[in-house]
Amino acid sequence: MRAFNAVSSRFHAARPRHTTRLRSARARGRSASPPASDRPTIVGEKNERPPARSSQGDRFMSSDAIVLLKDDHKRIKKLFRDFQAAGENATKTKGDLVTKIIEALTVHTYLENEVMYPEVRTLLPDLEEDVLESYEEHHVADVLCTELFAMQPSDERFDAKTTVLIENVTHHIDEEENDWFPKVRAGLSRKTLQDIGAQMADMRDKAPRSPAQPSALKKTVDAIIR
């Protein structure tokens, strides 16, 4: 019996400390796990953290020009829906939404006019007519944005002008996504679209946010004389 007690004492003394902590935690009704550093690595065990990817790979995965432009389209159409759902007397809400719509469209059309359209026009000459039509549609949107920028939400024609802007831009977006983007993707390699997208991403921070900024005014004038 003494020999058994001596062996038992040595066994308990040699047990790892975290095992004692685990038993104490269970006694208090909490679940506990040993520290990650103490756990053995099990072959095939799922790692909770995703594997790291190179910064270059991340950039290329997220810089496809068409994907970036479609993301813009989603945000813009969401603002359109919010405006349409705001209600007849929601003057302040509509004014705030139109401010956001103008900013989003000013940035978006700037990136397309300065990067996407010139690149596609050069690389895919067969799509030149489509590009020229897109310039004209942007010009209409730019003019409407400039006029709305100078108006008050309480002005009689504010809602009507915003509705016309929404209709024109929605038509433009649908045409691009259903007709033009598929042609561009078929004609350009993934690498080329990634390079164009990277250019747009680099220019986004410098893009004008208001029709009154010089670069936005230049864009509107360029659309007339191209």
PDB file of N, CA and C in Angstrom, residues 38-140:
ATOM      1  N   ASP A  38       0.679  24.733 -26.448  1.00  0.00           N
ATOM      2  CA  ASP A  38       0.863  23.438 -25.806  1.00  0.00           C
ATOM      3  C   ASP A  38       0.226  22.310 -26.588  1.00  0.00           C
ATOM      4  N   ARG A  39      -0.655  22.644 -27.539  1.00  0.00           N
ATOM      5  CA  ARG A  39      -1.367  21.583 -28.233  1.00  0.00           C
ATOM      6  C   ARG A  39      -0.493  20.990 -29.320  1.00  0.00           C
ATOM      7  N   PRO A  40      -0.515  19.686 -29.507  1.00  0.00           N
ATOM      8  CA  PRO A  40       0.255  19.076 -30.598  1.00  0.00           C
ATOM      9  C   PRO A  40      -0.387  19.405 -31.933  1.00  0.00           C
ATOM     10  N   THR A  41       0.413  19.469 -32.976  1.00  0.00           N
ATOM     11  CA  THR A  41      -0.103  19.696 -34.318  1.00  0.00           C
ATOM     12  C   THR A  41      -0.652  18.393 -34.866  1.00  0.00           C
ATOM     13  N   ILE A  42      -1.901  18.414 -35.304  1.00  0.00           N
ATOM     14  CA  ILE A  42      -2.545  17.213 -35.818  1.00  0.00           C
ATOM     15  C   ILE A  42      -2.615  17.319 -37.331  1.00  0.00           C
ATOM     16  N   VAL A  43      -2.143  16.305 -38.013  1.00  0.00           N
ATOM     17  CA  VAL A  43      -2.161  16.314 -39.472  1.00  0.00           C
ATOM     18  C   VAL A  43      -3.603  16.350 -39.950  1.00  0.00           C
ATOM     19  N   GLY A  44      -3.919  17.299 -40.861  1.00  0.00           N
ATOM     20  CA  GLY A  44      -5.273  17.404 -41.385  1.00  0.00           C
ATOM     21  C   GLY A  44      -6.167  18.311 -40.576  1.00  0.00           C
ATOM     22  N   GLU A  45      -5.691  18.830 -39.428  1.00  0.00           N
ATOM     23  CA  GLU A  45      -6.513  19.728 -38.612  1.00  0.00           C
ATOM     24  C   GLU A  45      -6.680  21.050 -39.322  1.00  0.00           C
ATOM     25  N   LYS A  46      -7.895  21.622 -39.328  1.00  0.00           N
ATOM     26  CA  LYS A  46      -8.170  22.882 -39.994  1.00  0.00           C
ATOM     27  C   LYS A  46      -7.555  24.031 -39.224  1.00  0.00           C
ATOM     28  N   ASN A  47      -6.915  24.914 -39.945  1.00  0.00           N
ATOM     29  CA  ASN A  47      -6.349  26.104 -39.335  1.00  0.00           C
ATOM     30  C   ASN A  47      -7.402  27.207 -39.387  1.00  0.00           C
ATOM     31  N   GLU A  48      -7.698  27.844 -38.272  1.00  0.00           N
ATOM     32  CA  GLU A  48      -8.755  28.850 -38.235  1.00  0.00           C
ATOM     33  C   GLU A  48      -8.394  30.084 -39.029  1.00  0.00           C
ATOM     34  N   ARG A  49      -7.110  30.409 -39.131  1.00  0.00           N
ATOM     35  CA  ARG A  49      -6.688  31.584 -39.884  1.00  0.00           C
ATOM     36  C   ARG A  49      -6.435  31.209 -41.320  1.00  0.00           C
ATOM     37  N   PRO A  50      -6.911  32.016 -42.288  1.00  0.00           N
ATOM     38  CA  PRO A  50      -6.688  31.692 -43.698  1.00  0.00           C
ATOM     39  C   PRO A  50      -5.216  31.803 -44.027  1.00  0.00           C
ATOM     40  N   PRO A  51      -4.756  31.038 -44.955  1.00  0.00           N
ATOM     41  CA  PRO A  51      -3.345  31.112 -45.326  1.00  0.00           C
ATOM     42  C   PRO A  51      -3.012  32.481 -45.875  1.00  0.00           C
ATOM     43  N   ALA A  52      -1.813  32.925 -45.555  1.00  0.00           N
ATOM     44  CA  ALA A  52      -1.383  34.259 -45.996  1.00  0.00           C
ATOM     45  C   ALA A  52      -1.143  34.229 -47.494  1.00  0.00           C
ATOM     46  N   ARG A  53      -1.465  35.330 -48.150  1.00  0.00           N
ATOM     47  CA  ARG A  53      -1.224  35.451 -49.575  1.00  0.00           C
ATOM     48  C   ARG A  53      -0.308  36.639 -49.808  1.00  0.00           C
ATOM     49  N   SER A  54       0.414  36.593 -50.880  1.00  0.00           N
ATOM     50  CA  SER A  54       1.325  37.685 -51.170  1.00  0.00           C
ATOM     51  C   SER A  54       0.554  38.948 -51.475  1.00  0.00           C
ATOM     52  N   SER A  55       1.173  40.089 -51.162  1.00  0.00           N
ATOM     53  CA  SER A  55       0.505  41.364 -51.427  1.00  0.00           C
ATOM     54  C   SER A  55       0.268  41.539 -52.918  1.00  0.00           C
ATOM     55  N   GLN A  56       1.195  41.025 -53.725  1.00  0.00           N
ATOM     56  CA  GLN A  56       1.013  41.132 -55.174  1.00  0.00           C
ATOM     57  C   GLN A  56      -0.192  40.322 -55.623  1.00  0.00           C
ATOM     58  N   GLY A  57      -0.355  39.108 -55.051  1.00  0.00           N
ATOM     59  CA  GLY A  57      -1.503  38.285 -55.403  1.00  0.00           C
ATOM     60  C   GLY A  57      -2.797  38.930 -54.994  1.00  0.00           C
ATOM     61  N   ASP A  58      -2.843  39.540 -53.787  1.00  0.00           N
ATOM     62  CA  ASP A  58      -4.052  40.215 -53.341  1.00  0.00           C
ATOM     63  C   ASP A  58      -4.409  41.356 -54.268  1.00  0.00           C
ATOM     64  N   ARG A  59      -3.392  42.105 -54.702  1.00  0.00           N
ATOM     65  CA  ARG A  59      -3.659  43.251 -55.569  1.00  0.00           C
ATOM     66  C   ARG A  59      -4.281  42.778 -56.875  1.00  0.00           C
ATOM     67  N   PHE A  60      -3.691  41.698 -57.456  1.00  0.00           N
ATOM     68  CA  PHE A  60      -4.209  41.231 -58.723  1.00  0.00           C
ATOM     69  C   PHE A  60      -5.601  40.629 -58.577  1.00  0.00           C
ATOM     70  N   MET A  61      -5.879  39.975 -57.460  1.00  0.00           N
ATOM     71  CA  MET A  61      -7.189  39.376 -57.280  1.00  0.00           C
ATOM     72  C   MET A  61      -8.287  40.430 -57.168  1.00  0.00           C
ATOM     73  N   SER A  62      -7.940  41.609 -56.703  1.00  0.00           N
ATOM     74  CA  SER A  62      -8.953  42.624 -56.443  1.00  0.00           C
ATOM     75  C   SER A  62      -8.931  43.768 -57.450  1.00  0.00           C
ATOM     76  N   SER A  63      -8.064  43.709 -58.476  1.00  0.00           N
ATOM     77  CA  SER A  63      -7.908  44.876 -59.339  1.00  0.00           C
ATOM     78  C   SER A  63      -8.463  44.694 -60.742  1.00  0.00           C
ATOM     79  N   ASP A  64      -9.231  43.651 -60.990  1.00  0.00           N
ATOM     80  CA  ASP A  64      -9.851  43.494 -62.300  1.00  0.00           C
ATOM     81  C   ASP A  64     -10.743  44.710 -62.570  1.00  0.00           C
ATOM     82  N   ALA A  65     -10.500  45.382 -63.682  1.00  0.00           N
ATOM     83  CA  ALA A  65     -11.180  46.641 -63.976  1.00  0.00           C
ATOM     84  C   ALA A  65     -12.698  46.485 -64.005  1.00  0.00           C
ATOM     85  N   ILE A  66     -13.177  45.418 -64.606  1.00  0.00           N
ATOM     86  CA  ILE A  66     -14.627  45.229 -64.718  1.00  0.00           C
ATOM     87  C   ILE A  66     -15.241  44.956 -63.353  1.00  0.00           C
ATOM     88  N   VAL A  67     -14.550  44.186 -62.527  1.00  0.00           N
ATOM     89  CA  VAL A  67     -15.044  43.931 -61.167  1.00  0.00           C
ATOM     90  C   VAL A  67     -15.132  45.235 -60.378  1.00  0.00           C
ATOM     91  N   LEU A  68     -14.112  46.071 -60.481  1.00  0.00           N
ATOM     92  CA  LEU A  68     -14.114  47.357 -59.761  1.00  0.00           C
ATOM     93  C   LEU A  68     -15.270  48.239 -60.226  1.00  0.00           C
ATOM     94  N   LEU A  69     -15.498  48.302 -61.523  1.00  0.00           N
ATOM     95  CA  LEU A  69     -16.575  49.145 -62.042  1.00  0.00           C
ATOM     96  C   LEU A  69     -17.948  48.603 -61.651  1.00  0.00           C
ATOM     97  N   LYS A  70     -18.096  47.282 -61.638  1.00  0.00           N
ATOM     98  CA  LYS A  70     -19.365  46.701 -61.202  1.00  0.00           C
ATOM     99  C   LYS A  70     -19.620  46.972 -59.714  1.00  0.00           C
ATOM    100  N   ASP A  71     -18.563  46.978 -58.915  1.00  0.00           N
ATOM    101  CA  ASP A  71     -18.721  47.319 -57.493  1.00  0.00           C
ATOM    102  C   ASP A  71     -19.227  48.755 -57.349  1.00  0.00           C
ATOM    103  N   ASP A  72     -18.681  49.665 -58.163  1.00  0.00           N
ATOM    104  CA  ASP A  72     -19.180  51.038 -58.179  1.00  0.00           C
ATOM    105  C   ASP A  72     -20.660  51.071 -58.554  1.00  0.00           C
ATOM    106  N   HIS A  73     -21.009  50.322 -59.580  1.00  0.00           N
ATOM    107  CA  HIS A  73     -22.408  50.278 -60.030  1.00  0.00           C
ATOM    108  C   HIS A  73     -23.349  49.841 -58.904  1.00  0.00           C
ATOM    109  N   LYS A  74     -22.947  48.840 -58.151  1.00  0.00           N
ATOM    110  CA  LYS A  74     -23.786  48.355 -57.049  1.00  0.00           C
ATOM    111  C   LYS A  74     -24.026  49.454 -56.013  1.00  0.00           C
ATOM    112  N   ARG A  75     -22.957  50.169 -55.661  1.00  0.00           N
ATOM    113  CA  ARG A  75     -23.094  51.248 -54.664  1.00  0.00           C
ATOM    114  C   ARG A  75     -23.985  52.370 -55.186  1.00  0.00           C
ATOM    115  N   ILE A  76     -23.809  52.713 -56.453  1.00  0.00           N
ATOM    116  CA  ILE A  76     -24.601  53.792 -57.049  1.00  0.00           C
ATOM    117  C   ILE A  76     -26.080  53.396 -57.119  1.00  0.00           C
ATOM    118  N   LYS A  77     -26.365  52.183 -57.547  1.00  0.00           N
ATOM    119  CA  LYS A  77     -27.765  51.739 -57.645  1.00  0.00           C
ATOM    120  C   LYS A  77     -28.420  51.639 -56.272  1.00  0.00           C
ATOM    121  N   LYS A  78     -27.632  51.310 -55.251  1.00  0.00           N
ATOM    122  CA  LYS A  78     -28.168  51.297 -53.885  1.00  0.00           C
ATOM    123  C   LYS A  78     -28.588  52.713 -53.471  1.00  0.00           C
ATOM    124  N   LEU A  79     -27.787  53.709 -53.799  1.00  0.00           N
ATOM    125  CA  LEU A  79     -28.150  55.098 -53.504  1.00  0.00           C
ATOM    126  C   LEU A  79     -29.412  55.501 -54.269  1.00  0.00           C
ATOM    127  N   PHE A  80     -29.528  55.059 -55.509  1.00  0.00           N
ATOM    128  CA  PHE A  80     -30.740  55.343 -56.294  1.00  0.00           C
ATOM    129  C   PHE A  80     -31.977  54.766 -55.599  1.00  0.00           C
ATOM    130  N   ARG A  81     -31.878  53.523 -55.170  1.00  0.00           N
ATOM    131  CA  ARG A  81     -33.031  52.882 -54.512  1.00  0.00           C
ATOM    132  C   ARG A  81     -33.391  53.603 -53.211  1.00  0.00           C
ATOM    133  N   ASP A  82     -32.375  54.028 -52.487  1.00  0.00           N
ATOM    134  CA  ASP A  82     -32.634  54.755 -51.234  1.00  0.00           C
ATOM    135  C   ASP A  82     -33.359  56.071 -51.510  1.00  0.00           C
ATOM    136  N   PHE A  83     -32.971  56.762 -52.573  1.00  0.00           N
ATOM    137  CA  PHE A  83     -33.635  58.016 -52.929  1.00  0.00           C
ATOM    138  C   PHE A  83     -35.098  57.748 -53.300  1.00  0.00           C
ATOM    139  N   GLN A  84     -35.313  56.741 -54.105  1.00  0.00           N
ATOM    140  CA  GLN A  84     -36.674  56.439 -54.555  1.00  0.00           C
ATOM    141  C   GLN A  84     -37.576  55.980 -53.415  1.00  0.00           C
ATOM    142  N   ALA A  85     -36.983  55.408 -52.375  1.00  0.00           N
ATOM    143  CA  ALA A  85     -37.773  54.915 -51.247  1.00  0.00           C
ATOM    144  C   ALA A  85     -37.915  55.943 -50.124  1.00  0.00           C
ATOM    145  N   ALA A  86     -37.304  57.099 -50.286  1.00  0.00           N
ATOM    146  CA  ALA A  86     -37.251  58.074 -49.184  1.00  0.00           C
ATOM    147  C   ALA A  86     -38.612  58.690 -48.862  1.00  0.00           C
ATOM    148  N   GLY A  87     -39.474  58.791 -49.829  1.00  0.00           N
ATOM    149  CA  GLY A  87     -40.774  59.402 -49.570  1.00  0.00           C
ATOM    150  C   GLY A  87     -40.844  60.832 -50.063  1.00  0.00           C
ATOM    151  N   GLU A  88     -42.053  61.281 -50.340  1.00  0.00           N
ATOM    152  CA  GLU A  88     -42.264  62.581 -50.982  1.00  0.00           C
ATOM    153  C   GLU A  88     -41.756  63.757 -50.147  1.00  0.00           C
ATOM    154  N   ASN A  89     -41.925  63.694 -48.842  1.00  0.00           N
ATOM    155  CA  ASN A  89     -41.586  64.842 -47.989  1.00  0.00           C
ATOM    156  C   ASN A  89     -40.231  64.717 -47.294  1.00  0.00           C
ATOM    157  N   ALA A  90     -39.421  63.735 -47.681  1.00  0.00           N
ATOM    158  CA  ALA A  90     -38.115  63.523 -47.031  1.00  0.00           C
ATOM    159  C   ALA A  90     -37.062  64.425 -47.667  1.00  0.00           C
ATOM    160  N   THR A  91     -37.256  65.722 -47.544  1.00  0.00           N
ATOM    161  CA  THR A  91     -36.408  66.686 -48.253  1.00  0.00           C
ATOM    162  C   THR A  91     -34.950  66.585 -47.839  1.00  0.00           C
ATOM    163  N   LYS A  92     -34.688  66.577 -46.542  1.00  0.00           N
ATOM    164  CA  LYS A  92     -33.300  66.522 -46.076  1.00  0.00           C
ATOM    165  C   LYS A  92     -32.639  65.198 -46.450  1.00  0.00           C
ATOM    166  N   THR A  93     -33.356  64.102 -46.259  1.00  0.00           N
ATOM    167  CA  THR A  93     -32.808  62.785 -46.598  1.00  0.00           C
ATOM    168  C   THR A  93     -32.457  62.720 -48.079  1.00  0.00           C
ATOM    169  N   LYS A  94     -33.349  63.225 -48.919  1.00  0.00           N
ATOM    170  CA  LYS A  94     -33.089  63.216 -50.358  1.00  0.00           C
ATOM    171  C   LYS A  94     -31.902  64.103 -50.718  1.00  0.00           C
ATOM    172  N   GLY A  95     -31.811  65.250 -50.047  1.00  0.00           N
ATOM    173  CA  GLY A  95     -30.670  66.125 -50.301  1.00  0.00           C
ATOM    174  C   GLY A  95     -29.357  65.445 -49.959  1.00  0.00           C
ATOM    175  N   ASP A  96     -29.317  64.747 -48.818  1.00  0.00           N
ATOM    176  CA  ASP A  96     -28.096  64.034 -48.420  1.00  0.00           C
ATOM    177  C   ASP A  96     -27.766  62.918 -49.398  1.00  0.00           C
ATOM    178  N   LEU A  97     -28.794  62.216 -49.852  1.00  0.00           N
ATOM    179  CA  LEU A  97     -28.573  61.124 -50.801  1.00  0.00           C
ATOM    180  C   LEU A  97     -28.066  61.635 -52.148  1.00  0.00           C
ATOM    181  N   VAL A  98     -28.613  62.749 -52.602  1.00  0.00           N
ATOM    182  CA  VAL A  98     -28.158  63.305 -53.876  1.00  0.00           C
ATOM    183  C   VAL A  98     -26.706  63.763 -53.774  1.00  0.00           C
ATOM    184  N   THR A  99     -26.307  64.301 -52.631  1.00  0.00           N
ATOM    185  CA  THR A  99     -24.897  64.653 -52.422  1.00  0.00           C
ATOM    186  C   THR A  99     -24.009  63.429 -52.590  1.00  0.00           C
ATOM    187  N   LYS A 100     -24.424  62.298 -52.024  1.00  0.00           N
ATOM    188  CA  LYS A 100     -23.656  61.059 -52.152  1.00  0.00           C
ATOM    189  C   LYS A 100     -23.685  60.530 -53.579  1.00  0.00           C
ATOM    190  N   ILE A 101     -24.831  60.657 -54.241  1.00  0.00           N
ATOM    191  CA  ILE A 101     -24.943  60.207 -55.636  1.00  0.00           C
ATOM    192  C   ILE A 101     -23.998  61.018 -56.527  1.00  0.00           C
ATOM    193  N   ILE A 102     -23.991  62.327 -56.341  1.00  0.00           N
ATOM    194  CA  ILE A 102     -23.126  63.189 -57.157  1.00  0.00           C
ATOM    195  C   ILE A 102     -21.659  62.820 -56.950  1.00  0.00           C
ATOM    196  N   GLU A 103     -21.267  62.611 -55.701  1.00  0.00           N
ATOM    197  CA  GLU A 103     -19.867  62.246 -55.425  1.00  0.00           C
ATOM    198  C   GLU A 103     -19.514  60.911 -56.066  1.00  0.00           C
ATOM    199  N   ALA A 104     -20.383  59.914 -55.883  1.00  0.00           N
ATOM    200  CA  ALA A 104     -20.106  58.582 -56.433  1.00  0.00           C
ATOM    201  C   ALA A 104     -20.009  58.613 -57.956  1.00  0.00           C
ATOM    202  N   LEU A 105     -20.914  59.341 -58.596  1.00  0.00           N
ATOM    203  CA  LEU A 105     -20.898  59.412 -60.054  1.00  0.00           C
ATOM    204  C   LEU A 105     -19.708  60.218 -60.570  1.00  0.00           C
ATOM    205  N   THR A 106     -19.339  61.273 -59.855  1.00  0.00           N
ATOM    206  CA  THR A 106     -18.205  62.090 -60.284  1.00  0.00           C
ATOM    207  C   THR A 106     -16.921  61.273 -60.266  1.00  0.00           C
ATOM    208  N   VAL A 107     -16.727  60.493 -59.220  1.00  0.00           N
ATOM    209  CA  VAL A 107     -15.539  59.635 -59.130  1.00  0.00           C
ATOM    210  C   VAL A 107     -15.590  58.551 -60.209  1.00  0.00           C
ATOM    211  N   HIS A 108     -16.730  57.894 -60.322  1.00  0.00           N
ATOM    212  CA  HIS A 108     -16.861  56.769 -61.238  1.00  0.00           C
ATOM    213  C   HIS A 108     -16.650  57.186 -62.702  1.00  0.00           C
ATOM    214  N   THR A 109     -17.312  58.238 -63.117  1.00  0.00           N
ATOM    215  CA  THR A 109     -17.178  58.656 -64.513  1.00  0.00           C
ATOM    216  C   THR A 109     -15.771  59.182 -64.802  1.00  0.00           C
ATOM    217  N   TYR A 110     -15.136  59.788 -63.795  1.00  0.00           N
ATOM    218  CA  TYR A 110     -13.754  60.252 -63.968  1.00  0.00           C
ATOM    219  C   TYR A 110     -12.830  59.074 -64.262  1.00  0.00           C
ATOM    220  N   LEU A 111     -12.955  57.997 -63.483  1.00  0.00           N
ATOM    221  CA  LEU A 111     -12.082  56.833 -63.665  1.00  0.00           C
ATOM    222  C   LEU A 111     -12.327  56.166 -65.014  1.00  0.00           C
ATOM    223  N   GLU A 112     -13.583  56.085 -65.425  1.00  0.00           N
ATOM    224  CA  GLU A 112     -13.862  55.484 -66.729  1.00  0.00           C
ATOM    225  C   GLU A 112     -13.341  56.380 -67.860  1.00  0.00           C
ATOM    226  N   ASN A 113     -13.602  57.679 -67.761  1.00  0.00           N
ATOM    227  CA  ASN A 113     -13.183  58.593 -68.831  1.00  0.00           C
ATOM    228  C   ASN A 113     -11.669  58.695 -68.964  1.00  0.00           C
ATOM    229  N   GLU A 114     -10.974  58.676 -67.820  1.00  0.00           N
ATOM    230  CA  GLU A 114      -9.532  58.910 -67.833  1.00  0.00           C
ATOM    231  C   GLU A 114      -8.708  57.634 -68.015  1.00  0.00           C
ATOM    232  N   VAL A 115      -9.270  56.484 -67.667  1.00  0.00           N
ATOM    233  CA  VAL A 115      -8.485  55.245 -67.718  1.00  0.00           C
ATOM    234  C   VAL A 115      -9.159  54.187 -68.603  1.00  0.00           C
ATOM    235  N   MET A 116     -10.346  53.746 -68.198  1.00  0.00           N
ATOM    236  CA  MET A 116     -10.972  52.590 -68.860  1.00  0.00           C
ATOM    237  C   MET A 116     -11.258  52.848 -70.336  1.00  0.00           C
ATOM    238  N   TYR A 117     -11.949  53.923 -70.632  1.00  0.00           N
ATOM    239  CA  TYR A 117     -12.346  54.175 -72.018  1.00  0.00           C
ATOM    240  C   TYR A 117     -11.151  54.382 -72.950  1.00  0.00           C
ATOM    241  N   PRO A 118     -10.155  55.224 -72.575  1.00  0.00           N
ATOM    242  CA  PRO A 118      -9.004  55.376 -73.476  1.00  0.00           C
ATOM    243  C   PRO A 118      -8.252  54.065 -73.721  1.00  0.00           C
ATOM    244  N   GLU A 119      -8.100  53.247 -72.661  1.00  0.00           N
ATOM    245  CA  GLU A 119      -7.388  51.977 -72.817  1.00  0.00           C
ATOM    246  C   GLU A 119      -8.149  51.039 -73.757  1.00  0.00           C
ATOM    247  N   VAL A 120      -9.445  50.928 -73.550  1.00  0.00           N
ATOM    248  CA  VAL A 120     -10.242  50.034 -74.399  1.00  0.00           C
ATOM    249  C   VAL A 120     -10.273  50.555 -75.832  1.00  0.00           C
ATOM    250  N   ARG A 121     -10.371  51.839 -75.983  1.00  0.00           N
ATOM    251  CA  ARG A 121     -10.418  52.438 -77.325  1.00  0.00           C
ATOM    252  C   ARG A 121      -9.131  52.128 -78.100  1.00  0.00           C
ATOM    253  N   THR A 122      -8.004  52.118 -77.392  1.00  0.00           N
ATOM    254  CA  THR A 122      -6.711  51.825 -78.029  1.00  0.00           C
ATOM    255  C   THR A 122      -6.545  50.338 -78.301  1.00  0.00           C
ATOM    256  N   LEU A 123      -6.901  49.507 -77.324  1.00  0.00           N
ATOM    257  CA  LEU A 123      -6.640  48.072 -77.418  1.00  0.00           C
ATOM    258  C   LEU A 123      -7.686  47.330 -78.241  1.00  0.00           C
ATOM    259  N   LEU A 124      -8.922  47.852 -78.260  1.00  0.00           N
ATOM    260  CA  LEU A 124     -10.018  47.192 -78.999  1.00  0.00           C
ATOM    261  C   LEU A 124     -10.683  48.214 -79.927  1.00  0.00           C
ATOM    262  N   PRO A 125     -10.059  48.518 -81.049  1.00  0.00           N
ATOM    263  CA  PRO A 125     -10.595  49.546 -81.962  1.00  0.00           C
ATOM    264  C   PRO A 125     -12.022  49.266 -82.432  1.00  0.00           C
ATOM    265  N   ASP A 126     -12.409  48.001 -82.479  1.00  0.00           N
ATOM    266  CA  ASP A 126     -13.761  47.666 -82.931  1.00  0.00           C
ATOM    267  C   ASP A 126     -14.834  48.190 -81.974  1.00  0.00           C
ATOM    268  N   LEU A 127     -14.442  48.517 -80.744  1.00  0.00           N
ATOM    269  CA  LEU A 127     -15.409  49.017 -79.750  1.00  0.00           C
ATOM    270  C   LEU A 127     -15.403  50.537 -79.648  1.00  0.00           C
ATOM    271  N   GLU A 128     -14.781  51.205 -80.614  1.00  0.00           N
ATOM    272  CA  GLU A 128     -14.669  52.664 -80.532  1.00  0.00           C
ATOM    273  C   GLU A 128     -16.036  53.344 -80.500  1.00  0.00           C
ATOM    274  N   GLU A 129     -16.979  52.875 -81.295  1.00  0.00           N
ATOM    275  CA  GLU A 129     -18.313  53.485 -81.305  1.00  0.00           C
ATOM    276  C   GLU A 129     -18.984  53.352 -79.946  1.00  0.00           C
ATOM    277  N   ASP A 130     -18.803  52.208 -79.303  1.00  0.00           N
ATOM    278  CA  ASP A 130     -19.358  52.015 -77.961  1.00  0.00           C
ATOM    279  C   ASP A 130     -18.737  52.996 -76.974  1.00  0.00           C
ATOM    280  N   VAL A 131     -17.429  53.202 -77.096  1.00  0.00           N
ATOM    281  CA  VAL A 131     -16.733  54.123 -76.193  1.00  0.00           C
ATOM    282  C   VAL A 131     -17.232  55.549 -76.394  1.00  0.00           C
ATOM    283  N   LEU A 132     -17.393  55.952 -77.645  1.00  0.00           N
ATOM    284  CA  LEU A 132     -17.866  57.309 -77.917  1.00  0.00           C
ATOM    285  C   LEU A 132     -19.282  57.515 -77.372  1.00  0.00           C
ATOM    286  N   GLU A 133     -20.123  56.512 -77.513  1.00  0.00           N
ATOM    287  CA  GLU A 133     -21.479  56.601 -76.963  1.00  0.00           C
ATOM    288  C   GLU A 133     -21.432  56.723 -75.437  1.00  0.00           C
ATOM    289  N   SER A 134     -20.519  55.995 -74.813  1.00  0.00           N
ATOM    290  CA  SER A 134     -20.384  56.061 -73.354  1.00  0.00           C
ATOM    291  C   SER A 134     -19.920  57.444 -72.909  1.00  0.00           C
ATOM    292  N   TYR A 135     -19.013  58.053 -73.666  1.00  0.00           N
ATOM    293  CA  TYR A 135     -18.593  59.425 -73.352  1.00  0.00           C
ATOM    294  C   TYR A 135     -19.802  60.367 -73.351  1.00  0.00           C
ATOM    295  N   GLU A 136     -20.667  60.208 -74.355  1.00  0.00           N
ATOM    296  CA  GLU A 136     -21.831  61.087 -74.448  1.00  0.00           C
ATOM    297  C   GLU A 136     -22.799  60.856 -73.281  1.00  0.00           C
ATOM    298  N   GLU A 137     -22.973  59.596 -72.913  1.00  0.00           N
ATOM    299  CA  GLU A 137     -23.865  59.303 -71.778  1.00  0.00           C
ATOM    300  C   GLU A 137     -23.289  59.862 -70.476  1.00  0.00           C
ATOM    301  N   HIS A 138     -21.987  59.793 -70.334  1.00  0.00           N
ATOM    302  CA  HIS A 138     -21.351  60.404 -69.162  1.00  0.00           C
ATOM    303  C   HIS A 138     -21.532  61.913 -69.167  1.00  0.00           C
ATOM    304  N   HIS A 139     -21.464  62.499 -70.353  1.00  0.00           N
ATOM    305  CA  HIS A 139     -21.624  63.948 -70.435  1.00  0.00           C
ATOM    306  C   HIS A 139     -23.014  64.371 -69.951  1.00  0.00           C
ATOM    307  N   VAL A 140     -24.029  63.615 -70.345  1.00  0.00           N
ATOM    308  CA  VAL A 140     -25.384  63.914 -69.878  1.00  0.00           C
ATOM    309  C   VAL A 140     -25.448  63.820 -68.357  1.00  0.00           C
TER     310      VAL A 140
END
